[in-house]
Amino acid sequence: MGHVYVFVLLFVGVLVGSIILLPRFSRWYFRRQFKRMTFVPVFNLRGEVIRKYPMQDRRLRTDAQNLYLVVRIAVTAYHMLYLMTRPPSSIHEEGKADLPLEGYMILGEHIGQTARRILHERLPQLSPVGLHYHCMYHYRDDMTHRLVCLCTLELENDDLLPHEGKLWTLGQIQQNLGKHYLSKYLEYEFDSLKHIICTREKCMES
């Protein structure tokens, strides 16, 4: 009877472990296969797709010649910007404070689809209801060549935002411009984001 009891416990343990781990493994496997099957388009200055590279291609991190489309999403609450430190896996500017959401457009997507996908992948607890596209700009330096679509996600509060980041006032960001603390992309976008947030604030007051 003792051997049977041990066998039953082991069986139950394996069954419970499978129930817990299988969904995690499935999500990991799906994300891995998704990246293998998806491609990042390369554009010319007229906005036409001229070639494509697999999502996992290493050249995406170092290629400063080809033009890629990147969607960036600024998360706002209480008329402030939510910033996080860019992780080591970032395209560039690792370790600097920046907008929390950024990613390549995938071949076949439009801007709205890319923005919602990035939001769902990185901050799935947030609703896309307040997600808006604002503008597009061309950015190029010695390390980067990108066509950037700037979006915002307006939240009523910060209850669901990760604790790894924090809300910054426009004044705090202004004081840190040019001090190598903020990402170069955020510094380039700051005037546009400031205008967007201030305009919203005035509209709410009127």
Coordinates of C-alpha atoms in Angstrom, one line a residue:
M1 CA 0.0 0.0 0.0
G2 CA 2.9 2.3 0.8
H3 CA 4.3 2.0 -2.7
V4 CA 0.9 2.7 -4.2
Y5 CA 0.4 5.8 -2.0
V6 CA 3.8 7.1 -3.1
F7 CA 3.0 6.4 -6.8
V8 CA -0.3 8.3 -6.5
L9 CA 1.4 11.3 -4.9
L10 CA 4.0 11.4 -7.6
F11 CA 1.3 11.1 -10.3
V12 CA -0.7 13.9 -8.8
G13 CA 2.5 16.0 -8.4
V14 CA 3.4 15.5 -12.1
L15 CA -0.1 16.3 -13.2
V16 CA -0.3 19.5 -11.1
G17 CA 3.2 20.6 -12.3
S18 CA 2.1 20.0 -15.9
I19 CA -1.0 22.1 -15.5
I20 CA 1.1 24.9 -14.1
L21 CA 4.0 24.8 -16.5
L22 CA 2.3 23.9 -19.7
P23 CA 0.7 27.3 -20.3
R24 CA 4.0 29.1 -19.6
F25 CA 5.9 26.8 -22.0
S26 CA 3.2 27.2 -24.6
R27 CA 3.4 31.0 -24.4
W28 CA 7.2 30.9 -24.6
Y29 CA 7.1 28.5 -27.6
F30 CA 4.5 30.6 -29.4
R31 CA 6.6 33.8 -29.0
R32 CA 9.7 32.0 -30.2
Q33 CA 7.9 30.6 -33.3
F34 CA 6.2 33.9 -33.9
K35 CA 9.5 35.7 -34.1
R36 CA 10.9 33.0 -36.5
M37 CA 7.9 33.4 -38.8
T38 CA 7.8 37.2 -38.8
F39 CA 9.8 39.7 -40.8
V40 CA 10.7 43.4 -40.3
P41 CA 10.3 45.5 -43.4
V42 CA 13.0 47.8 -44.7
F43 CA 11.7 51.1 -46.2
N44 CA 13.1 53.7 -48.6
L45 CA 12.5 57.4 -48.1
R46 CA 9.3 57.2 -50.1
G47 CA 7.8 54.8 -47.6
E48 CA 8.0 51.8 -49.9
V49 CA 9.1 48.3 -48.6
I50 CA 12.3 47.3 -50.5
R51 CA 13.3 44.2 -48.5
K52 CA 12.7 42.3 -45.3
Y53 CA 14.7 40.7 -42.5
P54 CA 13.6 38.0 -39.9
M55 CA 12.7 39.5 -36.5
Q56 CA 15.6 37.6 -34.9
D57 CA 18.2 38.9 -37.4
R58 CA 21.1 40.4 -35.4
R59 CA 21.6 43.1 -38.0
L60 CA 18.5 44.9 -36.7
R61 CA 20.5 46.0 -33.6
T62 CA 23.5 47.3 -35.5
D63 CA 22.3 48.4 -38.9
A64 CA 22.5 52.2 -39.3
Q65 CA 22.1 52.1 -43.1
N66 CA 18.7 50.6 -43.8
L67 CA 15.5 52.4 -42.7
Y68 CA 13.2 50.6 -40.3
L69 CA 9.8 51.7 -38.9
V70 CA 9.7 51.8 -35.1
V71 CA 6.6 52.5 -33.1
R72 CA 7.1 54.3 -29.7
I73 CA 4.4 54.8 -27.1
A74 CA 4.4 57.4 -24.4
V75 CA 2.3 56.5 -21.4
T76 CA 0.8 59.5 -19.6
A77 CA -1.1 59.9 -16.3
Y78 CA -1.9 63.1 -14.3
H79 CA -0.3 65.1 -17.1
M80 CA 3.1 63.4 -16.5
L81 CA 5.1 60.9 -18.5
Y82 CA 5.8 57.4 -17.3
L83 CA 9.5 56.5 -17.9
M84 CA 11.4 53.2 -17.4
T85 CA 15.1 52.3 -17.7
R86 CA 15.9 50.8 -21.1
P87 CA 16.9 47.1 -20.5
P88 CA 20.1 45.5 -21.9
S89 CA 17.9 43.9 -24.7
S90 CA 17.0 47.4 -26.0
I91 CA 17.8 48.3 -29.6
H92 CA 20.1 51.2 -28.4
E93 CA 20.6 53.5 -25.4
E94 CA 20.6 50.7 -22.8
G95 CA 20.3 51.9 -19.2
K96 CA 18.8 55.3 -20.0
A97 CA 15.4 56.6 -18.9
D98 CA 12.9 56.4 -21.8
L99 CA 9.4 55.7 -22.9
P100 CA 8.3 52.2 -21.8
L101 CA 7.1 50.9 -25.1
E102 CA 9.0 50.6 -28.4
G103 CA 9.1 48.0 -31.2
Y104 CA 9.5 47.3 -34.9
M105 CA 6.6 47.2 -37.2
I106 CA 6.1 43.7 -38.6
L107 CA 5.6 43.1 -42.3
G108 CA 1.9 43.3 -43.0
E109 CA 0.9 45.4 -40.0
H110 CA -0.3 49.0 -40.0
I111 CA 0.7 51.5 -37.3
G112 CA -2.4 50.8 -35.0
Q113 CA -1.8 47.0 -35.1
T114 CA 1.9 47.4 -34.2
A115 CA 1.0 49.8 -31.3
R116 CA -1.6 47.4 -29.9
R117 CA 0.7 44.4 -30.3
I118 CA 3.6 46.1 -28.5
L119 CA 1.2 47.2 -25.7
H120 CA -0.2 43.7 -25.3
E121 CA 3.3 42.1 -25.3
R122 CA 4.9 44.5 -22.8
L123 CA 2.1 45.9 -20.6
P124 CA -0.8 43.5 -21.1
Q125 CA -2.6 44.8 -18.0
L126 CA -3.2 48.1 -19.7
S127 CA -6.2 48.8 -22.0
P128 CA -5.6 50.2 -25.5
V129 CA -8.7 52.5 -25.2
G130 CA -6.6 55.6 -24.7
L131 CA -4.0 54.7 -27.4
H132 CA -3.5 57.5 -30.0
Y133 CA -1.2 58.0 -32.9
H134 CA 0.2 61.5 -33.2
C135 CA 3.1 62.0 -35.6
M136 CA 5.9 60.4 -37.6
Y137 CA 9.5 61.6 -37.8
H138 CA 12.7 60.5 -39.5
Y139 CA 15.7 60.0 -37.1
R140 CA 19.2 59.2 -38.2
D141 CA 22.7 59.3 -36.5
D142 CA 25.8 57.1 -36.7
M143 CA 24.1 54.2 -34.9
T144 CA 20.5 54.4 -35.9
H145 CA 18.3 54.9 -39.0
R146 CA 14.6 54.8 -38.2
L147 CA 11.2 56.1 -39.2
V148 CA 9.5 56.7 -35.8
C149 CA 5.7 56.7 -35.3
L150 CA 5.0 58.4 -32.0
C151 CA 1.9 57.3 -30.0
T152 CA 0.5 58.1 -26.6
L153 CA -1.5 56.0 -24.1
E154 CA -3.5 58.2 -21.8
L155 CA -4.4 56.7 -18.4
E156 CA -6.7 58.0 -15.7
N157 CA -4.4 56.8 -12.9
D158 CA -1.1 54.9 -12.4
D159 CA -2.6 51.9 -10.5
L160 CA -1.6 49.3 -13.2
L161 CA 1.8 50.7 -14.1
P162 CA 4.9 48.6 -13.1
H163 CA 6.9 49.8 -10.1
E164 CA 10.1 49.5 -12.1
G165 CA 9.4 52.9 -13.6
K166 CA 8.0 56.2 -12.4
L167 CA 6.0 59.2 -13.4
W168 CA 8.0 62.3 -14.4
T169 CA 6.7 65.9 -14.6
L170 CA 7.6 67.8 -17.7
G171 CA 9.7 70.1 -15.5
Q172 CA 11.8 67.2 -14.2
I173 CA 12.4 65.9 -17.8
Q174 CA 13.3 69.5 -18.9
Q175 CA 15.9 69.7 -16.1
N176 CA 17.6 66.5 -17.2
L177 CA 17.8 67.2 -20.9
G178 CA 21.4 67.1 -22.2
K179 CA 22.7 65.3 -19.1
H180 CA 23.1 61.8 -20.7
Y181 CA 20.4 60.4 -18.4
L182 CA 17.5 60.4 -20.8
S183 CA 17.6 58.5 -24.1
K184 CA 18.4 60.4 -27.2
Y185 CA 15.0 59.4 -28.7
L186 CA 13.1 60.9 -25.7
E187 CA 15.1 64.1 -25.8
Y188 CA 14.4 64.4 -29.6
E189 CA 10.6 63.8 -28.9
F190 CA 10.3 66.0 -25.8
D191 CA 9.0 69.1 -27.4
S192 CA 6.3 67.2 -29.3
L193 CA 5.3 65.3 -26.1
K194 CA 5.2 68.4 -24.1
H195 CA 2.9 70.0 -26.6
I196 CA 0.6 67.0 -26.6
I197 CA 0.4 66.9 -22.8
C198 CA -0.1 70.7 -22.4
T199 CA -2.8 70.8 -25.0
R200 CA -4.7 68.0 -23.2
E201 CA -4.3 69.8 -19.9
K202 CA -5.8 73.0 -21.4
C203 CA -8.6 71.1 -23.0
M204 CA -9.5 69.5 -19.7
E205 CA -9.5 72.9 -17.9
S206 CA -11.7 74.6 -20.5

